[in-house]
XYZ file of C-alpha atoms in Angstrom:
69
model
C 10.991 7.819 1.271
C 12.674 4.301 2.202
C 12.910 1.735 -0.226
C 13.352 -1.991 1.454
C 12.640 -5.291 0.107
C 10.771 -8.175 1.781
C 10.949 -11.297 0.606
C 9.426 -13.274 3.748
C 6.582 -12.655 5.637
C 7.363 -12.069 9.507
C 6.517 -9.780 11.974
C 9.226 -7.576 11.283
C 7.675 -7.185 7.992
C 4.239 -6.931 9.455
C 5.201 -4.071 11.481
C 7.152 -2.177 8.636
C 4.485 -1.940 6.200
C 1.952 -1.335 9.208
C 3.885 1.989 10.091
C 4.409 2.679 6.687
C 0.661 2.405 6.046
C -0.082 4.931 8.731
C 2.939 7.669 7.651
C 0.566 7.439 4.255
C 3.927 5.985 2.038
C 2.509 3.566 -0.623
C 3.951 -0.016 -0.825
C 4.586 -1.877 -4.097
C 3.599 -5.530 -3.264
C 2.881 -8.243 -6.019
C 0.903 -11.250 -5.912
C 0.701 -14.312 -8.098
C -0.369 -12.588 -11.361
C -0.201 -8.665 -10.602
C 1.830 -5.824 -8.726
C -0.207 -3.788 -6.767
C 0.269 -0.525 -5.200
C -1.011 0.219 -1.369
C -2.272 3.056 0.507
C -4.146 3.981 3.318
C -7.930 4.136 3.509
C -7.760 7.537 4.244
C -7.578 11.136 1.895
C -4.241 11.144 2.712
C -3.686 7.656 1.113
C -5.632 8.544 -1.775
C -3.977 12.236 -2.300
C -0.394 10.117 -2.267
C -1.982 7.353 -4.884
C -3.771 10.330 -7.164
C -0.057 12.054 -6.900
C 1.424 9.099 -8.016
C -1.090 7.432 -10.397
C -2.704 10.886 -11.727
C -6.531 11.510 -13.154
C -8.721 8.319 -13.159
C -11.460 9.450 -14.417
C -14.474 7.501 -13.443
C -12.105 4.148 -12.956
C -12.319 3.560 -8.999
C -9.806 2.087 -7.185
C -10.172 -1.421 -5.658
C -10.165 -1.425 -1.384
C -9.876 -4.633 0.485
C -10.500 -5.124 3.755
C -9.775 -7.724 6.423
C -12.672 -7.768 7.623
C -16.550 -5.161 8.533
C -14.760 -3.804 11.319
């Protein structure tokens, strides 16, 4: 796996992360108050986030969207 910081958003960056997305790597990003960790919507994504993140139990994992389609 490739590690590689961004620190500004262009579309260099947009197009990293995209392809990243769809190899099914996970991406550490952080916001204004948390880190997050992103995968895929896909089994694939959520295999590679269970690997990483183990047993949940019943906690579910938050998915946003852009937008319904």
């Amino acid at each position: 796996m490739k590690n590689k910081q961004f620190f500004w958003k262009d579309s260099q960056t947009d197009t990293f992360l995209s392809e990243a997305l769809l190899r099914n790597e996970l991406i550490v990003s952080t916001t204004d108050t948390v880190c997050g960790l992103l995968a895929n919507t896909s089994l694939e994504g959520f295999n590679a986030l269970h690997t990483v993140k183990g047993d949940r139990g019943d906690k579910p994992y938050l998915v946003i969207v852009s937008g319904l389609e």
